[in-house]
């Protein structure tokens, strides 16, 4: 069976600014994503099924205890937030066995090269400078499709489909000019 | 005034706001995100901007009025937020004021900060008036049965 193209991708957007939440939600929806927008990294972790206390010794058995009601295909988060920053959130996600393969995108109003590099090194797929544009959001689908193909290939039920893997060249130019 | 005339007036007014630097391309991007399914998107986002800005300007006034010593980290945090939201809606002159303001926060220069606060309040008032004028024009167009034109981004 082909990639379930009819099931929408679900993006979790995290930003403490309600204006920016409204903006990113609208941008994502014009690309036909299903969106959940929250105002803190802590809330994001709750949705992802992670709770702070258990994060240090995280394993899949703990993850199943906090049943994820909704599947999240991508997380897009602001960098500067009070409490837990977007960078902290990124790290927690990448440290989690069950969540580390979910693509994470960072947004920031400040063009700080060391910040950008740190996020990319930590595993962020993209780094968008604010205000985020439609052209930025258009870059998201390839990451999501790649994840979905990877998921399907890892399914034991499905047969290997050699032709299915998209020839995809990752965009290395992540820093916005 | 008939609808076509009102629409042309709306286009001219929007363009003048961009040429005069009150609004930048980000505002036009917001308009592009508005459609029949989300007809109030721009008004809604800008209304949030008005609410947030007024709160932040009050907070800034209070923070800079501390005779016991100004907490510049707090002042900077407020200005950072105001810079972010003005940038997100395309209120260019407000945003530019915030950039200067943050530099003075870093220098911990109270007098300069107070001057910046005055300036940013002025720019905010101007931006608010102009946006409200624009929205009134929109309401008139829609009341007359017309629709808001799409502006070319590359003018």
mmCIF file of C-alpha atoms in Angstrom:
data_model
loop_
_atom_site.group_PDB
_atom_site.id
_atom_site.type_symbol
_atom_site.label_atom_id
_atom_site.label_comp_id
_atom_site.label_asym_id
_atom_site.label_seq_id
_atom_site.Cartn_x
_atom_site.Cartn_y
_atom_site.Cartn_z
ATOM 1 C CA UNK A 1 0.000 0.000 0.000
ATOM 2 C CA UNK A 2 1.267 3.467 -0.832
ATOM 3 C CA UNK A 3 2.114 6.159 1.700
ATOM 4 C CA UNK A 4 -1.103 7.232 3.429
ATOM 5 C CA UNK A 5 -1.099 10.571 1.697
ATOM 6 C CA UNK A 6 -4.666 11.261 2.669
ATOM 7 C CA UNK A 7 -3.975 11.287 6.399
ATOM 8 C CA UNK A 8 -2.898 14.751 7.417
ATOM 9 C CA UNK A 9 0.401 15.444 9.088
ATOM 10 C CA UNK A 10 0.011 16.677 12.638
ATOM 11 C CA UNK A 11 2.310 19.500 13.684
ATOM 12 C CA UNK A 12 2.780 20.582 17.275
ATOM 13 C CA UNK A 13 3.623 24.293 17.423
ATOM 14 C CA UNK A 14 5.165 25.767 20.567
ATOM 15 C CA UNK A 15 5.437 29.535 21.157
ATOM 16 C CA UNK A 16 4.791 31.724 24.170
ATOM 17 C CA UNK A 17 3.672 34.631 21.976
ATOM 18 C CA UNK A 18 -0.005 34.349 21.094
ATOM 19 C CA UNK A 19 0.484 36.461 17.975
ATOM 20 C CA UNK A 20 3.190 34.123 16.738
ATOM 21 C CA UNK A 21 1.070 31.103 17.646
ATOM 22 C CA UNK A 22 -1.761 32.487 15.569
ATOM 23 C CA UNK A 23 0.592 33.170 12.689
ATOM 24 C CA UNK A 24 2.328 29.811 12.649
ATOM 25 C CA UNK A 25 -0.995 28.020 12.963
ATOM 26 C CA UNK A 26 -2.375 29.871 9.943
ATOM 27 C CA UNK A 27 0.785 29.235 7.927
ATOM 28 C CA UNK A 28 0.744 25.532 8.748
ATOM 29 C CA UNK A 29 -2.940 25.196 7.977
ATOM 30 C CA UNK A 30 -2.513 26.740 4.526
ATOM 31 C CA UNK A 31 -0.163 23.822 3.892
ATOM 32 C CA UNK A 32 -2.946 21.456 4.995
ATOM 33 C CA UNK A 33 -1.297 20.446 8.228
ATOM 34 C CA UNK A 34 -3.358 19.591 11.251
ATOM 35 C CA UNK A 35 -2.070 21.858 14.034
ATOM 36 C CA UNK A 36 -1.959 21.878 17.810
ATOM 37 C CA UNK A 37 -0.503 25.087 19.230
ATOM 38 C CA UNK A 38 0.667 25.383 22.838
ATOM 39 C CA UNK A 39 2.301 28.191 24.773
ATOM 40 C CA UNK A 40 5.062 26.316 26.575
ATOM 41 C CA UNK A 41 7.567 23.507 26.216
ATOM 42 C CA UNK A 42 6.111 21.884 29.340
ATOM 43 C CA UNK A 43 2.682 21.656 27.696
ATOM 44 C CA UNK A 44 4.323 20.307 24.559
ATOM 45 C CA UNK A 45 5.979 17.544 26.544
ATOM 46 C CA UNK A 46 2.629 16.621 28.102
ATOM 47 C CA UNK A 47 1.087 16.236 24.668
ATOM 48 C CA UNK A 48 4.050 14.178 23.548
ATOM 49 C CA UNK A 49 3.490 11.888 26.485
ATOM 50 C CA UNK A 50 6.546 12.942 28.444
ATOM 51 C CA UNK A 51 6.425 14.258 31.974
ATOM 52 C CA UNK A 52 9.419 16.163 33.361
ATOM 53 C CA UNK A 53 10.215 14.030 36.403
ATOM 54 C CA UNK A 54 10.611 10.884 34.390
ATOM 55 C CA UNK A 55 12.773 12.347 31.716
ATOM 56 C CA UNK A 56 16.092 11.513 33.246
ATOM 57 C CA UNK A 57 15.522 7.797 33.064
ATOM 58 C CA UNK A 58 13.370 7.641 30.059
ATOM 59 C CA UNK A 59 12.595 4.436 28.259
ATOM 60 C CA UNK A 60 9.801 3.111 26.097
ATOM 61 C CA UNK A 61 8.021 1.343 28.943
ATOM 62 C CA UNK A 62 7.516 4.697 30.616
ATOM 63 C CA UNK A 63 6.340 6.208 27.318
ATOM 64 C CA UNK A 64 3.583 3.681 26.950
ATOM 65 C CA UNK A 65 2.345 4.565 30.423
ATOM 66 C CA UNK A 66 1.590 8.071 29.195
ATOM 67 C CA UNK A 67 -0.442 7.041 26.210
ATOM 68 C CA UNK A 68 -0.077 9.447 23.356
ATOM 69 C CA UNK A 69 -3.619 10.243 22.288
ATOM 70 C CA UNK A 70 -2.549 11.952 19.157
ATOM 71 C CA UNK A 71 0.379 11.171 16.942
ATOM 72 C CA UNK A 72 2.662 14.122 16.371
ATOM 73 C CA UNK A 73 4.585 14.144 13.096
ATOM 74 C CA UNK A 74 6.598 17.299 13.637
ATOM 75 C CA UNK A 75 7.378 19.834 16.313
ATOM 76 C CA UNK A 76 8.038 23.476 15.513
ATOM 77 C CA UNK A 77 9.128 25.547 18.464
ATOM 78 C CA UNK A 78 10.250 29.041 19.343
ATOM 79 C CA UNK A 79 13.755 29.225 20.767
ATOM 80 C CA UNK A 80 13.290 31.958 23.408
ATOM 81 C CA UNK A 81 10.625 30.975 25.885
ATOM 82 C CA UNK A 82 10.393 31.526 29.634
ATOM 83 C CA UNK A 83 11.093 28.393 31.656
ATOM 84 C CA UNK A 84 12.076 25.632 29.266
ATOM 85 C CA UNK A 85 13.546 26.988 26.045
ATOM 86 C CA UNK A 86 13.005 25.545 22.593
ATOM 87 C CA UNK A 87 16.546 24.250 22.721
ATOM 88 C CA UNK A 88 15.852 22.378 25.974
ATOM 89 C CA UNK A 89 12.737 20.924 24.377
ATOM 90 C CA UNK A 90 14.748 19.833 21.342
ATOM 91 C CA UNK A 91 17.259 18.067 23.568
ATOM 92 C CA UNK A 92 14.600 16.274 25.579
ATOM 93 C CA UNK A 93 12.964 15.050 22.391
ATOM 94 C CA UNK A 94 16.246 13.818 20.925
ATOM 95 C CA UNK A 95 17.111 12.071 24.187
ATOM 96 C CA UNK A 96 13.822 10.208 24.186
ATOM 97 C CA UNK A 97 13.779 6.778 22.556
ATOM 98 C CA UNK A 98 10.193 7.097 21.439
ATOM 99 C CA UNK A 99 10.350 10.688 20.218
ATOM 100 C CA UNK A 100 13.829 11.169 18.815
ATOM 101 C CA UNK A 101 12.800 10.519 15.231
ATOM 102 C CA UNK A 102 10.163 13.226 15.174
ATOM 103 C CA UNK A 103 11.543 16.118 13.137
ATOM 104 C CA UNK A 104 11.990 19.319 15.152
ATOM 105 C CA UNK A 105 12.187 22.827 13.716
ATOM 106 C CA UNK A 106 13.374 25.839 15.700
ATOM 107 C CA UNK A 107 12.160 29.422 15.172
ATOM 108 C CA UNK A 108 13.883 32.517 16.485
ATOM 109 C CA UNK A 109 13.634 36.266 16.096
ATOM 110 C CA UNK A 110 17.399 36.560 16.526
ATOM 111 C CA UNK A 111 19.963 35.686 13.915
ATOM 112 C CA UNK A 112 22.728 34.273 16.120
ATOM 113 C CA UNK A 113 24.937 31.864 14.149
ATOM 114 C CA UNK A 114 26.198 30.017 17.242
ATOM 115 C CA UNK A 115 22.597 29.478 18.317
ATOM 116 C CA UNK A 116 21.612 28.212 14.906
ATOM 117 C CA UNK A 117 24.555 25.817 14.755
ATOM 118 C CA UNK A 118 23.898 24.520 18.239
ATOM 119 C CA UNK A 119 20.320 23.673 17.328
ATOM 120 C CA UNK A 120 21.244 22.016 14.071
ATOM 121 C CA UNK A 121 23.958 20.009 15.815
ATOM 122 C CA UNK A 122 21.450 18.905 18.406
ATOM 123 C CA UNK A 123 19.347 17.495 15.589
ATOM 124 C CA UNK A 124 16.953 20.245 14.528
ATOM 125 C CA UNK A 125 15.908 19.803 10.908
ATOM 126 C CA UNK A 126 15.540 23.482 10.155
ATOM 127 C CA UNK A 127 16.034 26.833 11.809
ATOM 128 C CA UNK A 128 13.625 29.559 10.741
ATOM 129 C CA UNK A 129 14.145 33.252 11.400
ATOM 130 C CA UNK A 130 11.039 35.088 12.486
ATOM 131 C CA UNK A 131 8.748 36.278 11.128
ATOM 132 C CA UNK A 132 8.276 32.865 9.568
ATOM 133 C CA UNK A 133 7.253 32.942 5.906
ATOM 134 C CA UNK A 134 5.204 30.667 3.699
ATOM 135 C CA UNK A 135 8.418 29.778 1.886
ATOM 136 C CA UNK A 136 9.832 28.437 5.169
ATOM 137 C CA UNK A 137 6.751 26.324 5.844
ATOM 138 C CA UNK A 138 6.968 24.946 2.305
ATOM 139 C CA UNK A 139 10.276 23.359 3.313
ATOM 140 C CA UNK A 140 8.599 21.184 5.922
ATOM 141 C CA UNK A 141 6.799 18.597 3.809
ATOM 142 C CA UNK A 142 9.941 16.809 2.569
ATOM 143 C CA UNK A 143 11.045 16.213 6.182
ATOM 144 C CA UNK A 144 7.632 14.834 7.034
ATOM 145 C CA UNK A 145 7.418 12.635 3.966
ATOM 146 C CA UNK A 146 10.896 11.277 4.652
ATOM 147 C CA UNK A 147 9.842 10.384 8.222
ATOM 148 C CA UNK A 148 6.698 8.721 7.006
ATOM 149 C CA UNK A 149 8.579 6.623 4.437
ATOM 150 C CA UNK A 150 11.077 5.633 7.137
ATOM 151 C CA UNK A 151 8.219 4.623 9.471
ATOM 152 C CA UNK A 152 6.572 2.521 6.809
ATOM 153 C CA UNK A 153 9.820 0.784 5.957
ATOM 154 C CA UNK A 154 10.328 -0.077 9.587
ATOM 155 C CA UNK A 155 6.920 -1.764 9.782
ATOM 156 C CA UNK A 156 7.548 -5.516 10.009
ATOM 157 C CA UNK A 157 4.267 -6.311 8.206
ATOM 158 C CA UNK A 158 5.128 -4.422 5.069
ATOM 159 C CA UNK A 159 7.431 -5.868 2.464
ATOM 160 C CA UNK A 160 10.521 -4.000 1.439
ATOM 161 C CA UNK A 161 9.654 -1.523 -1.228
ATOM 162 C CA UNK A 162 12.876 -0.491 -2.868
ATOM 163 C CA UNK A 163 11.348 1.985 -5.201
ATOM 164 C CA UNK A 164 9.487 3.851 -2.504
ATOM 165 C CA UNK A 165 12.304 5.783 -0.913
ATOM 166 C CA UNK A 166 12.213 9.297 -2.282
ATOM 167 C CA UNK A 167 15.449 10.535 -3.718
ATOM 168 C CA UNK A 168 15.739 13.460 -1.405
ATOM 169 C CA UNK A 169 18.680 15.736 -1.028
ATOM 170 C CA UNK A 170 18.488 17.466 2.346
ATOM 171 C CA UNK A 171 18.714 21.209 2.240
ATOM 172 C CA UNK A 172 22.036 22.069 3.858
ATOM 173 C CA UNK A 173 21.469 25.819 3.548
ATOM 174 C CA UNK A 174 19.510 26.149 6.725
ATOM 175 C CA UNK A 175 20.623 29.577 7.708
ATOM 176 C CA UNK A 176 18.276 32.192 6.362
ATOM 177 C CA UNK A 177 20.057 34.882 4.371
ATOM 178 C CA UNK B 1 -18.478 56.449 -3.055
ATOM 179 C CA UNK B 2 -18.825 53.321 -5.107
ATOM 180 C CA UNK B 3 -17.053 50.064 -4.375
ATOM 181 C CA UNK B 4 -14.362 50.318 -7.060
ATOM 182 C CA UNK B 5 -13.332 53.728 -5.789
ATOM 183 C CA UNK B 6 -13.177 52.506 -2.205
ATOM 184 C CA UNK B 7 -11.067 49.538 -3.238
ATOM 185 C CA UNK B 8 -8.629 51.795 -5.084
ATOM 186 C CA UNK B 9 -8.474 54.043 -2.033
ATOM 187 C CA UNK B 10 -7.707 51.011 0.124
ATOM 188 C CA UNK B 11 -4.918 49.880 -2.186
ATOM 189 C CA UNK B 12 -3.417 53.380 -2.321
ATOM 190 C CA UNK B 13 -3.583 53.762 1.421
ATOM 191 C CA UNK B 14 -1.924 50.395 2.058
ATOM 192 C CA UNK B 15 0.823 51.224 -0.430
ATOM 193 C CA UNK B 16 1.402 54.622 1.172
ATOM 194 C CA UNK B 17 1.764 53.000 4.592
ATOM 195 C CA UNK B 18 4.432 50.733 3.156
ATOM 196 C CA UNK B 19 6.241 53.530 1.323
ATOM 197 C CA UNK B 20 6.255 55.657 4.460
ATOM 198 C CA UNK B 21 7.709 52.773 6.411
ATOM 199 C CA UNK B 22 4.838 52.270 8.833
ATOM 200 C CA UNK B 23 4.256 48.791 7.513
ATOM 201 C CA UNK B 24 6.589 46.379 5.799
ATOM 202 C CA UNK B 25 6.275 43.252 3.661
ATOM 203 C CA UNK B 26 5.255 41.169 6.656
ATOM 204 C CA UNK B 27 1.905 42.983 6.774
ATOM 205 C CA UNK B 28 1.325 42.097 3.144
ATOM 206 C CA UNK B 29 2.190 38.473 3.972
ATOM 207 C CA UNK B 30 -0.560 38.541 6.604
ATOM 208 C CA UNK B 31 -3.045 39.705 3.994
ATOM 209 C CA UNK B 32 -2.016 36.811 1.768
ATOM 210 C CA UNK B 33 -2.919 34.428 4.595
ATOM 211 C CA UNK B 34 -6.455 35.795 4.723
ATOM 212 C CA UNK B 35 -9.103 34.096 2.592
ATOM 213 C CA UNK B 36 -12.831 33.347 2.476
ATOM 214 C CA UNK B 37 -12.398 30.716 5.206
ATOM 215 C CA UNK B 38 -10.384 33.096 7.392
ATOM 216 C CA UNK B 39 -11.811 36.512 6.459
ATOM 217 C CA UNK B 40 -10.901 38.205 9.737
ATOM 218 C CA UNK B 41 -7.395 36.899 10.120
ATOM 219 C CA UNK B 42 -5.576 40.220 9.749
ATOM 220 C CA UNK B 43 -7.948 42.120 12.035
ATOM 221 C CA UNK B 44 -7.667 39.363 14.639
ATOM 222 C CA UNK B 45 -3.874 39.267 14.652
ATOM 223 C CA UNK B 46 -3.602 43.057 14.682
ATOM 224 C CA UNK B 47 -6.117 43.248 17.541
ATOM 225 C CA UNK B 48 -3.896 40.905 19.540
ATOM 226 C CA UNK B 49 -0.998 43.194 18.699
ATOM 227 C CA UNK B 50 -2.886 46.212 20.049
ATOM 228 C CA UNK B 51 -3.732 44.401 23.277
ATOM 229 C CA UNK B 52 -0.230 43.045 23.812
ATOM 230 C CA UNK B 53 1.433 46.352 22.965
ATOM 231 C CA UNK B 54 -0.696 48.377 25.328
ATOM 232 C CA UNK B 55 0.051 45.961 28.132
ATOM 233 C CA UNK B 56 3.773 45.991 27.358
ATOM 234 C CA UNK B 57 3.928 49.787 27.130
ATOM 235 C CA UNK B 58 2.290 49.994 30.560
ATOM 236 C CA UNK B 59 4.725 47.431 31.945
ATOM 237 C CA UNK B 60 7.633 49.394 30.476
ATOM 238 C CA UNK B 61 6.411 52.658 31.962
ATOM 239 C CA UNK B 62 6.210 50.982 35.348
ATOM 240 C CA UNK B 63 9.562 49.247 35.052
ATOM 241 C CA UNK B 64 11.378 52.451 34.107
ATOM 242 C CA UNK B 65 9.696 54.430 36.867
ATOM 243 C CA UNK B 66 11.480 52.589 39.643
ATOM 244 C CA UNK B 67 13.366 55.097 41.772
ATOM 245 C CA UNK B 68 14.983 52.291 43.696
ATOM 246 C CA UNK B 69 16.783 51.141 40.559
ATOM 247 C CA UNK B 70 15.649 49.958 37.174
ATOM 248 C CA UNK B 71 15.657 46.245 36.435
ATOM 249 C CA UNK B 72 17.073 46.415 32.909
ATOM 250 C CA UNK B 73 16.672 42.688 32.359
ATOM 251 C CA UNK B 74 12.965 43.091 32.857
ATOM 252 C CA UNK B 75 12.826 46.174 30.640
ATOM 253 C CA UNK B 76 14.730 44.318 27.945
ATOM 254 C CA UNK B 77 12.403 41.329 28.197
ATOM 255 C CA UNK B 78 9.370 43.567 27.614
ATOM 256 C CA UNK B 79 11.034 45.340 24.684
ATOM 257 C CA UNK B 80 12.048 41.992 23.213
ATOM 258 C CA UNK B 81 8.399 40.911 23.256
ATOM 259 C CA UNK B 82 7.231 44.164 21.718
ATOM 260 C CA UNK B 83 9.883 43.896 19.041
ATOM 261 C CA UNK B 84 8.767 40.368 18.269
ATOM 262 C CA UNK B 85 5.087 41.136 17.955
ATOM 263 C CA UNK B 86 5.589 44.317 15.943
ATOM 264 C CA UNK B 87 7.884 42.402 13.624
ATOM 265 C CA UNK B 88 5.318 39.616 13.267
ATOM 266 C CA UNK B 89 2.598 41.963 12.069
ATOM 267 C CA UNK B 90 4.836 44.200 9.993
ATOM 268 C CA UNK B 91 4.726 47.336 12.173
ATOM 269 C CA UNK B 92 8.166 48.379 10.973
ATOM 270 C CA UNK B 93 8.646 51.708 12.718
ATOM 271 C CA UNK B 94 7.582 50.286 16.073
ATOM 272 C CA UNK B 95 9.994 47.405 15.556
ATOM 273 C CA UNK B 96 12.872 49.726 14.679
ATOM 274 C CA UNK B 97 12.260 51.752 17.834
ATOM 275 C CA UNK B 98 12.508 48.546 19.819
ATOM 276 C CA UNK B 99 15.868 47.719 18.278
ATOM 277 C CA UNK B 100 17.311 51.037 19.468
ATOM 278 C CA UNK B 101 15.598 50.604 22.811
ATOM 279 C CA UNK B 102 17.277 47.258 23.435
ATOM 280 C CA UNK B 103 20.698 48.742 22.815
ATOM 281 C CA UNK B 104 20.104 51.301 25.565
ATOM 282 C CA UNK B 105 18.870 48.553 27.878
ATOM 283 C CA UNK B 106 22.160 46.821 27.365
ATOM 284 C CA UNK B 107 23.976 50.044 28.238
ATOM 285 C CA UNK B 108 21.679 50.411 31.253
ATOM 286 C CA UNK B 109 21.041 54.002 30.248
ATOM 287 C CA UNK B 110 17.824 55.039 31.989
ATOM 288 C CA UNK B 111 17.449 58.441 30.339
ATOM 289 C CA UNK B 112 17.933 57.052 26.867
ATOM 290 C CA UNK B 113 15.480 54.263 27.670
ATOM 291 C CA UNK B 114 12.890 56.784 28.768
ATOM 292 C CA UNK B 115 13.346 58.666 25.509
ATOM 293 C CA UNK B 116 12.968 55.406 23.589
ATOM 294 C CA UNK B 117 9.826 54.613 25.498
ATOM 295 C CA UNK B 118 8.344 57.958 24.468
ATOM 296 C CA UNK B 119 9.291 57.306 20.882
ATOM 297 C CA UNK B 120 7.909 53.800 20.809
ATOM 298 C CA UNK B 121 4.646 55.028 22.326
ATOM 299 C CA UNK B 122 4.390 57.651 19.592
ATOM 300 C CA UNK B 123 5.133 55.172 16.830
ATOM 301 C CA UNK B 124 2.660 52.718 18.291
ATOM 302 C CA UNK B 125 -0.076 55.378 18.349
ATOM 303 C CA UNK B 126 0.605 56.292 14.754
ATOM 304 C CA UNK B 127 0.594 52.652 13.660
ATOM 305 C CA UNK B 128 -2.605 51.983 15.539
ATOM 306 C CA UNK B 129 -4.383 54.968 14.010
ATOM 307 C CA UNK B 130 -3.341 54.061 10.523
ATOM 308 C CA UNK B 131 -4.300 50.415 10.877
ATOM 309 C CA UNK B 132 -7.666 51.364 12.307
ATOM 310 C CA UNK B 133 -8.209 53.689 9.367
ATOM 311 C CA UNK B 134 -7.358 50.854 7.022
ATOM 312 C CA UNK B 135 -9.758 48.484 8.767
ATOM 313 C CA UNK B 136 -12.542 51.088 8.605
ATOM 314 C CA UNK B 137 -12.022 51.308 4.859
ATOM 315 C CA UNK B 138 -12.256 47.528 4.681
ATOM 316 C CA UNK B 139 -15.516 47.528 6.574
ATOM 317 C CA UNK B 140 -16.938 50.129 4.198
ATOM 318 C CA UNK B 141 -15.906 48.054 1.198
ATOM 319 C CA UNK B 142 -17.484 44.920 2.611
ATOM 320 C CA UNK B 143 -20.641 46.741 3.706
ATOM 321 C CA UNK B 144 -21.007 47.889 0.104
ATOM 322 C CA UNK B 145 -20.748 44.283 -1.046
ATOM 323 C CA UNK B 146 -17.156 44.450 -2.261
ATOM 324 C CA UNK B 147 -14.118 42.401 -1.343
ATOM 325 C CA UNK B 148 -10.648 43.368 -0.186
ATOM 326 C CA UNK B 149 -8.232 43.466 -3.133
ATOM 327 C CA UNK B 150 -5.030 41.438 -3.177
ATOM 328 C CA UNK B 151 -1.898 43.547 -3.129
ATOM 329 C CA UNK B 152 1.062 42.687 -5.338
ATOM 330 C CA UNK B 153 3.999 41.882 -3.117
ATOM 331 C CA UNK B 154 6.559 43.259 -5.496
ATOM 332 C CA UNK B 155 5.657 46.891 -5.913
#
